[in-house]
Short mmCIF file of C-alpha atoms in Angstrom, two decimals:
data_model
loop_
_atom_site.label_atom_id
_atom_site.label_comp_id
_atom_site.label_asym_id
_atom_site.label_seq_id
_atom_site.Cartn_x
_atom_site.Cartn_y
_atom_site.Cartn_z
CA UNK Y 1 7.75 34.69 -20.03
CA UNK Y 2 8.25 30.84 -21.00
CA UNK Y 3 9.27 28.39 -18.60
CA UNK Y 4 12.61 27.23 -19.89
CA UNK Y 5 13.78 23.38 -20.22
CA UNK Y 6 9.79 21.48 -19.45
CA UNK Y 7 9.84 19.57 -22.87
CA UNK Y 8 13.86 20.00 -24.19
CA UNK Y 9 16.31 18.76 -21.77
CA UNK Y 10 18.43 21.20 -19.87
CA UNK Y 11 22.12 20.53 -21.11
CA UNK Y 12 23.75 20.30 -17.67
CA UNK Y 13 21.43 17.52 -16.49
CA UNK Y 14 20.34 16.12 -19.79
CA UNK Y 15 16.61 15.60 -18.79
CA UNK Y 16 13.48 18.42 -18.39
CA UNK Y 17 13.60 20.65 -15.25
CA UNK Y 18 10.20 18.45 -14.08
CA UNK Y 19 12.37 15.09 -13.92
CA UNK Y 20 14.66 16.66 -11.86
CA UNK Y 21 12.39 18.22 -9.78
CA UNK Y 22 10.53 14.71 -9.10
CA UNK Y 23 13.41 12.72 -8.26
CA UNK Y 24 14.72 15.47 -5.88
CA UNK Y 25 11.57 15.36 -4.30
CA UNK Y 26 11.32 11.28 -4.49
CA UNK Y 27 14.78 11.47 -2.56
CA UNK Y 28 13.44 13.26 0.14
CA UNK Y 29 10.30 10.97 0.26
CA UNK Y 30 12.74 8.08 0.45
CA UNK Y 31 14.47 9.62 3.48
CA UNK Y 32 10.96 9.88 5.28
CA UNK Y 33 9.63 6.60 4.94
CA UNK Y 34 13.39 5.08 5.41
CA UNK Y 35 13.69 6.81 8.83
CA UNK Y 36 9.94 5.31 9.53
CA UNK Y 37 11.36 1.88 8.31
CA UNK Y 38 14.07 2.12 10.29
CA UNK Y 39 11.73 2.74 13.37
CA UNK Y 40 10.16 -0.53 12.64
CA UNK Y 41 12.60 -2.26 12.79
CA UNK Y 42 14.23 -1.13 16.07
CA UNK Y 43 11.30 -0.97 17.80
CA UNK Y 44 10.45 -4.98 16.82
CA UNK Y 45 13.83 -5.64 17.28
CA UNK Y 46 13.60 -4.34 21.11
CA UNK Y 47 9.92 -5.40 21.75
CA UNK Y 48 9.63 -8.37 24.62
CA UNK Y 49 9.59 -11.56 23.98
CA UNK Y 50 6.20 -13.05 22.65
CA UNK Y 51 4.38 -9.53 22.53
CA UNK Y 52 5.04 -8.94 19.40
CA UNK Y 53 1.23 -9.23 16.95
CA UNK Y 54 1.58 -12.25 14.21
CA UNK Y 55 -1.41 -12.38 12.09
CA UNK Y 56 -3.21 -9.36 13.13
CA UNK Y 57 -3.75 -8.28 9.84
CA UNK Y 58 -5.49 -9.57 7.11
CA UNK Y 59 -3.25 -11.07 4.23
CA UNK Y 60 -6.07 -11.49 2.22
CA UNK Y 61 -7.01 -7.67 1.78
CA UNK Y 62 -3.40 -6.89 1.75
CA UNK Y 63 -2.31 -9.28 -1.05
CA UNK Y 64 -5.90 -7.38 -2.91
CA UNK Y 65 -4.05 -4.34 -2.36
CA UNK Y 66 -1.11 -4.96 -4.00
CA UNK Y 67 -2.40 -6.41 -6.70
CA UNK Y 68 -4.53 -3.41 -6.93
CA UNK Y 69 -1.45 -0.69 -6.86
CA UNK Y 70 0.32 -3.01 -9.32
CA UNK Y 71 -2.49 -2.83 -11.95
CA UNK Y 72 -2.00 0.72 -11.55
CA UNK Y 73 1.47 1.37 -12.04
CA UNK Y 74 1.18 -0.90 -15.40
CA UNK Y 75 -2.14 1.36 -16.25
CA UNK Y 76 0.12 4.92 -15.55
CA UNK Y 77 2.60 2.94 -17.97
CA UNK Y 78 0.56 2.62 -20.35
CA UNK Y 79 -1.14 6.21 -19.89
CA UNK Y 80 2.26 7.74 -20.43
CA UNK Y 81 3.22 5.65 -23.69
CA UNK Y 82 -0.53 6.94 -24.92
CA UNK Y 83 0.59 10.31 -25.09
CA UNK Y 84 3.95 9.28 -26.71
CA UNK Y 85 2.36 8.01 -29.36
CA UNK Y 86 -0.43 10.09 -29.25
CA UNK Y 87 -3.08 8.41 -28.42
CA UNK Y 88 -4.93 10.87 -26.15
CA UNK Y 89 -8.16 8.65 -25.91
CA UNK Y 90 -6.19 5.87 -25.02
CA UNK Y 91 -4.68 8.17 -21.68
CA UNK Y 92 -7.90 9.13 -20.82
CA UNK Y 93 -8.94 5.49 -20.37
CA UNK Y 94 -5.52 4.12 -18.78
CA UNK Y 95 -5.55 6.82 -16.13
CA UNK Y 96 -9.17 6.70 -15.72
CA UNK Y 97 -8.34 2.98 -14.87
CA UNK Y 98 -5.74 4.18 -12.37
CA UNK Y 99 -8.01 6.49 -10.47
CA UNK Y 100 -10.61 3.59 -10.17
CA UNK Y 101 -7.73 1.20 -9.13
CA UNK Y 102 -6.38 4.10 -6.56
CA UNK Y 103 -9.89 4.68 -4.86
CA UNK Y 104 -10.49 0.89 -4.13
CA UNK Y 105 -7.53 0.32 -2.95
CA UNK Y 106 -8.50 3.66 -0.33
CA UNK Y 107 -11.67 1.71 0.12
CA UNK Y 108 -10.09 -1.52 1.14
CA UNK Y 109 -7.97 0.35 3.34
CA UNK Y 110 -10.75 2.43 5.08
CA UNK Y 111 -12.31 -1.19 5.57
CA UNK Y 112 -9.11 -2.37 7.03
CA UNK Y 113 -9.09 0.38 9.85
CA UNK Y 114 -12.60 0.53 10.24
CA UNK Y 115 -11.85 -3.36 11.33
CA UNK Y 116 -9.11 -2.35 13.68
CA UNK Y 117 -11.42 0.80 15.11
CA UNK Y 118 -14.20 -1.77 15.79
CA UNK Y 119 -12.19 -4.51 17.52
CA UNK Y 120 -11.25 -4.33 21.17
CA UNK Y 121 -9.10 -5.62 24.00
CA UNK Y 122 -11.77 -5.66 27.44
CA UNK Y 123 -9.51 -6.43 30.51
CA UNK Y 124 -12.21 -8.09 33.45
CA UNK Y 125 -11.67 -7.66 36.71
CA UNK Y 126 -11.00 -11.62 37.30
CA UNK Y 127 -7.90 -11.65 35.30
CA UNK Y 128 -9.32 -13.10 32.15
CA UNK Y 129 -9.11 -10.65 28.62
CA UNK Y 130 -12.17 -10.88 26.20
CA UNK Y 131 -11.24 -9.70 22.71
CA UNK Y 132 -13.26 -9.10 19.63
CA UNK Y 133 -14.94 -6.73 17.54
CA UNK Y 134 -17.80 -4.57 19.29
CA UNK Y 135 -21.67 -5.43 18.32
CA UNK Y 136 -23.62 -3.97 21.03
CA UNK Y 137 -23.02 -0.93 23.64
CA UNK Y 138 -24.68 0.59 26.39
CA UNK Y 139 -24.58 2.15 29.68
CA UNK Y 140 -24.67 -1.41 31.51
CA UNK Y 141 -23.37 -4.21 29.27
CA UNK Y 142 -20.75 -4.42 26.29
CA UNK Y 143 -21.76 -7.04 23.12
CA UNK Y 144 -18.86 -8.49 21.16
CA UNK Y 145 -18.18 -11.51 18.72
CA UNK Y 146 -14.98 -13.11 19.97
CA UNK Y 147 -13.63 -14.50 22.85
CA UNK Y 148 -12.04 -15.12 26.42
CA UNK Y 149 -8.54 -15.97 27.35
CA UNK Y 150 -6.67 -16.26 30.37
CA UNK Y 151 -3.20 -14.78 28.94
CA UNK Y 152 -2.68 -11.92 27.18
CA UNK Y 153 0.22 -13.23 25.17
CA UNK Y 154 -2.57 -15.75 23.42
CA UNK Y 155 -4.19 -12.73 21.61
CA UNK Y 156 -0.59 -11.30 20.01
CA UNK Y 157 0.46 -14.75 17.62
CA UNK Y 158 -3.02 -15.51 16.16
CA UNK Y 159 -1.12 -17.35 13.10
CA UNK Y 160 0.06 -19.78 15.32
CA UNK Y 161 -3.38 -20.72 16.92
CA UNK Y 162 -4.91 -21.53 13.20
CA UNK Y 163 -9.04 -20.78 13.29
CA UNK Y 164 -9.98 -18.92 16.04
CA UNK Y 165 -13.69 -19.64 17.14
CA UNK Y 166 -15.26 -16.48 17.89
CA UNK Y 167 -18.50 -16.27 19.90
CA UNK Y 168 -21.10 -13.55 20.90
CA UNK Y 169 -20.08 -12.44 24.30
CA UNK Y 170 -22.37 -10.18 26.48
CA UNK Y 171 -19.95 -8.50 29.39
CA UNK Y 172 -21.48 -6.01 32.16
CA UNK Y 173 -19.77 -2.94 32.33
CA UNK Y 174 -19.51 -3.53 36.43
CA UNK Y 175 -17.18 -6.74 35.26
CA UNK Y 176 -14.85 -4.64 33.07
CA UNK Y 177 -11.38 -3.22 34.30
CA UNK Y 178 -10.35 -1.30 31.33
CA UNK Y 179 -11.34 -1.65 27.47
CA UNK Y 180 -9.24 -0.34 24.70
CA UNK Y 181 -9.74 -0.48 20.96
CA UNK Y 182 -7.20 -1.75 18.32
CA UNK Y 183 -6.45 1.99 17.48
CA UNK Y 184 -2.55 3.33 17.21
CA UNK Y 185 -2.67 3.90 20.79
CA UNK Y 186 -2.84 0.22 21.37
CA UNK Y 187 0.42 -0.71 20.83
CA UNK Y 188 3.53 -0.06 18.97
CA UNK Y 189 2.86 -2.39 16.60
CA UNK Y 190 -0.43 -0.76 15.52
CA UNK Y 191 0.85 2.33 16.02
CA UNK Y 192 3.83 2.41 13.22
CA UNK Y 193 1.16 0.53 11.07
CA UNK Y 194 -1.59 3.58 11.46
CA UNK Y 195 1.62 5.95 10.36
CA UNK Y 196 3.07 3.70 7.89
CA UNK Y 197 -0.02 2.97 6.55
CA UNK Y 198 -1.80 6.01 6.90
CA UNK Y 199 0.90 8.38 5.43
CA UNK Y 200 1.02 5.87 2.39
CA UNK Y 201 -2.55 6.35 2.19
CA UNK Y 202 -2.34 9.93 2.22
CA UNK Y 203 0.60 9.88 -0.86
CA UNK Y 204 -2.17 7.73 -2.68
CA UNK Y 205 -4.87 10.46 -2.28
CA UNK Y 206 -2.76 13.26 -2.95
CA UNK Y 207 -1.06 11.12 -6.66
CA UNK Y 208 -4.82 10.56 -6.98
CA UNK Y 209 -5.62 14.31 -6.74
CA UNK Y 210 -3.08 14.97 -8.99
CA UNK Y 211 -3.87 12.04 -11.45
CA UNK Y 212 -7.43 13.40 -11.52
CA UNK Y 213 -6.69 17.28 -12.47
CA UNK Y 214 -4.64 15.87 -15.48
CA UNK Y 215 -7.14 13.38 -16.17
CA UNK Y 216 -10.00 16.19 -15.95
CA UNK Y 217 -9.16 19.92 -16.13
CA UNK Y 218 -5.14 19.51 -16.28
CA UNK Y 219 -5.92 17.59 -20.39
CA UNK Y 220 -6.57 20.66 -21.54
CA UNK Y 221 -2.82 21.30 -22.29
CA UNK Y 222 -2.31 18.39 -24.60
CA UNK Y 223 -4.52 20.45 -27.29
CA UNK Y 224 -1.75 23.22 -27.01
CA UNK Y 225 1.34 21.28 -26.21
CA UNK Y 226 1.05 17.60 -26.10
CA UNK Y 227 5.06 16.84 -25.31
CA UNK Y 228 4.96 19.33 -21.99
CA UNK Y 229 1.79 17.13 -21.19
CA UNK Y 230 3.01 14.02 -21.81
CA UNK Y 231 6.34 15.18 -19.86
CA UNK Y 232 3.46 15.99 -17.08
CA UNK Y 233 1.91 12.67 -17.53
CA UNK Y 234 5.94 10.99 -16.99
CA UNK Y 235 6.46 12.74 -13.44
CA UNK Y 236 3.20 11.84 -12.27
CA UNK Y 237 3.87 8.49 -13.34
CA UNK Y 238 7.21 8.27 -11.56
CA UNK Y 239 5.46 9.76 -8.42
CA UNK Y 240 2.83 7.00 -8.75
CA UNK Y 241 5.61 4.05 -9.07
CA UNK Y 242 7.54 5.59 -6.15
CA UNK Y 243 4.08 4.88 -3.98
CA UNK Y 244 3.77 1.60 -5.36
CA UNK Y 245 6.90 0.45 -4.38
CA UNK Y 246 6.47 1.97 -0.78
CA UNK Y 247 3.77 -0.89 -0.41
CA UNK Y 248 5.96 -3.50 -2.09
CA UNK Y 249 7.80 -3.22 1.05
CA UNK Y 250 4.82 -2.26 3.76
CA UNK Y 251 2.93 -5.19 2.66
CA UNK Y 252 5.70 -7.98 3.76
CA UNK Y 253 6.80 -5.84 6.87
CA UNK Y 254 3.23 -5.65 8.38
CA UNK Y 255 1.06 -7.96 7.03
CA UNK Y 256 3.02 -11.28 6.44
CA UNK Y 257 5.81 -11.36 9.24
CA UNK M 1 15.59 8.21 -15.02
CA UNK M 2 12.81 7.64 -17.13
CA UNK M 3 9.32 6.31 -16.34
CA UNK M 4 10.26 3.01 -18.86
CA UNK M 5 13.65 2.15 -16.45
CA UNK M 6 11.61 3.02 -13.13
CA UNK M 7 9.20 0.52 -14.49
CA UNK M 8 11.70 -2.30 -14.57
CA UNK M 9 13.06 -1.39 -11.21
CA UNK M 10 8.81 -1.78 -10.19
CA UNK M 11 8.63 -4.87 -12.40
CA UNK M 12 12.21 -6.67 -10.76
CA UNK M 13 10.69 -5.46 -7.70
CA UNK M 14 7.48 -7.32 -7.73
CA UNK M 15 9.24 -10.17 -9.08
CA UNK M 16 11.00 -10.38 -5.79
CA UNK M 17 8.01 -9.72 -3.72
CA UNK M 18 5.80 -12.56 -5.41
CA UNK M 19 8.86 -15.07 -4.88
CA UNK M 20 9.23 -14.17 -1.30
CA UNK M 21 5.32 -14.31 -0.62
CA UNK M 22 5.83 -17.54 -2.41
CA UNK M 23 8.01 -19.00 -0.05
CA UNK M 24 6.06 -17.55 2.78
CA UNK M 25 2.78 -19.68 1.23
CA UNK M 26 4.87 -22.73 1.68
CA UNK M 27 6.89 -22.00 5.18
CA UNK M 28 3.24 -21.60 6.74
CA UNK M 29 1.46 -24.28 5.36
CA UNK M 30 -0.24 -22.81 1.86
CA UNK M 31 1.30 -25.12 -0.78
CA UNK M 32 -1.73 -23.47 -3.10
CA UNK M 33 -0.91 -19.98 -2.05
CA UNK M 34 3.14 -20.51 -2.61
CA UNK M 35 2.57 -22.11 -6.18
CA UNK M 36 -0.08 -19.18 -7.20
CA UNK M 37 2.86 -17.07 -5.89
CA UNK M 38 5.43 -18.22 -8.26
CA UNK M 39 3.17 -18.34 -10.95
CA UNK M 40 2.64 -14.61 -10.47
CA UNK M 41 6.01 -14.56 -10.42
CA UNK M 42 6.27 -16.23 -13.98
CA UNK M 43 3.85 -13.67 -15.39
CA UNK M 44 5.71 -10.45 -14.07
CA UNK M 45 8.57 -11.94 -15.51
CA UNK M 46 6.71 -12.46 -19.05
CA UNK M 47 5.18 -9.03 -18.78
CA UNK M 48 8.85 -7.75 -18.19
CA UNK M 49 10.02 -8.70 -20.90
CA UNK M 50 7.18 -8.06 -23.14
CA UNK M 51 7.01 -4.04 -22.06
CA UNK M 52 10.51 -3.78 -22.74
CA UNK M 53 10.52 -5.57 -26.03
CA UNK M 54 7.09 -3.04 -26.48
CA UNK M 55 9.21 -0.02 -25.17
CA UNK M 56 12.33 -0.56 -27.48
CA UNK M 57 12.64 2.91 -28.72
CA UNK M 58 11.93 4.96 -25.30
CA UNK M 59 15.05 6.18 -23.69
CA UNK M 60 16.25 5.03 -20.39
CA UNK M 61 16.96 8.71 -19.13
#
């Protein structure tokens, strides 16, 4: 039996079956990360004075990252108008491009929490915090490259301080209260940036997946019927911009306020 | 909605985003970062108009 309406469009809607399909699915992704949005914002909104992290994130990897995901929605661009003109070699290299642009940016964000993972907050026992990102461990001491302060508050607006000199700091683990790392369970902050972050991640891994099988295995339909491909080719596409523009709005929210 | 009008929305979209980090570069202190910002901002505005000048004949829908 043929699948009806996945290269004509359906007369009630006007478009393919597929279209409509994506964009009732897109709706329902925009409800998820709104409500996660919208969780931001109230919990910033109500966080105490001063306690709120400026500058905890690097602006540098995150500006890499956009430009990364924006090279990739122009490359899915041009991978669709390939197949509309039919260019078929031409898609294999566009969305070969995005699947290379798609992993780095996964690398770059692996790096990113494998910096967060690495860094901790060690309370001492006189009052003072040491922060910085682990070097050394062992039953009696704990080696890091940062430093001491005497208020905690000093370690949430690091854009304010300018260059922060960091030094290699051996503590004894008799002189420790309480350590934590900078994982979600640190603070609000890092936690809706570990679910914001991380569930964008995991819509560029599965677009990825998908991008691959009809990069790889999925081509196989263009020999047969090129327009259903290239209609295949569209939704991914759509999916992919969808994404992107999910990070046109993480990257101000988290890494430049 | 096509993939050529969900481009533009993308495109108007990082338009606004390299204006705003623009103004960010300059409200902390990064005249160099703010005036790379806007001209990124030029060249997604260039590149706008090019794909849809390119993209002439694909429907909107």
């Amino acid at each position: 039996m043929e699948i009806p309406y996945t290269v004509k469009p359906r007369p009630d809607t006007g478009i393919y079956n597929a279209k409509v399909g994506i964009w009732l699915f897109l709706a329902s992704e925009v409800m998820l990360f709104g409500g996660l949005f919208s969780a931001y914002v109230l919990l910033r909104v109500g966080a105490d004075e001063g306690y709120w992290p400026h500058g905890w994130l690097d602006v540098r990897l995150g500006t890499l990252n956009t430009v990364l995901l924006a090279l990739s929605a122009i490359t899915t661009l041009l991978a669709w108008v390939a197949c509309k003109v039919g260019q078929f070699g031409r898609f294999k290299f566009f969305h070969a491009c995005t699947m290379a642009l798609a992993l780095t940016f996964l690398g770059v964000k692996m790096y990113e929490y494998h910096d967060k993972w690495i860094h901790y907050e060690i309370k001492l026992k006189d009052g003072r915090f040491a922060d910085g990102h682990m070097i050394a461990s062992d039953d009696t001491s704990v080696t890091i490259e940062g430093r001491y302060v005497t208020d905690e508050k000093a370690l949430y607006d690091l854009r304010s301080q300018g260059p922060i000199p960091r030094d290699e700091i051996k503590i004894s683990r008799s002189d420790i209260l309480s350590m934590e790392n900078y994982g979600p369970w640190h603070n609000t902050f890092l936690a809706l940036y570990f679910t914001l972050t991380g569930l964008h991640a995991l819509h560029i891994l599965g677009g990825t997946l998908v991008i691959g099988y009809l990069w790889g295995p999925g081509s196989r339909m263009w020999k047969k019927d090129p327009e259903r491909f290239t209609n295949r080719i569209e939704v991914s596409g759509l999916f992919w911009h969808f994404v992107d523009l999910v990070w046109i709005f993480l990257f101000p929210v988290l890494y430049l306020t | 909605m096509s993939l050529k009008a969900f481009h533009l929305i993308f495109v108007s979209m990082m338009t606004a985003l390299a204006l705003g980090f623009a103004i960010w570069g300059f409200v902390n202190q990064l005249p160099w970062l703010g005036l790379a910002s806007l001209g990124v901002a030029g060249l997604v505005v260039f590149y706008g108009f090019y794909f849809l000048k390119k993209l002439k004949k694909i429907s909107y829908l």
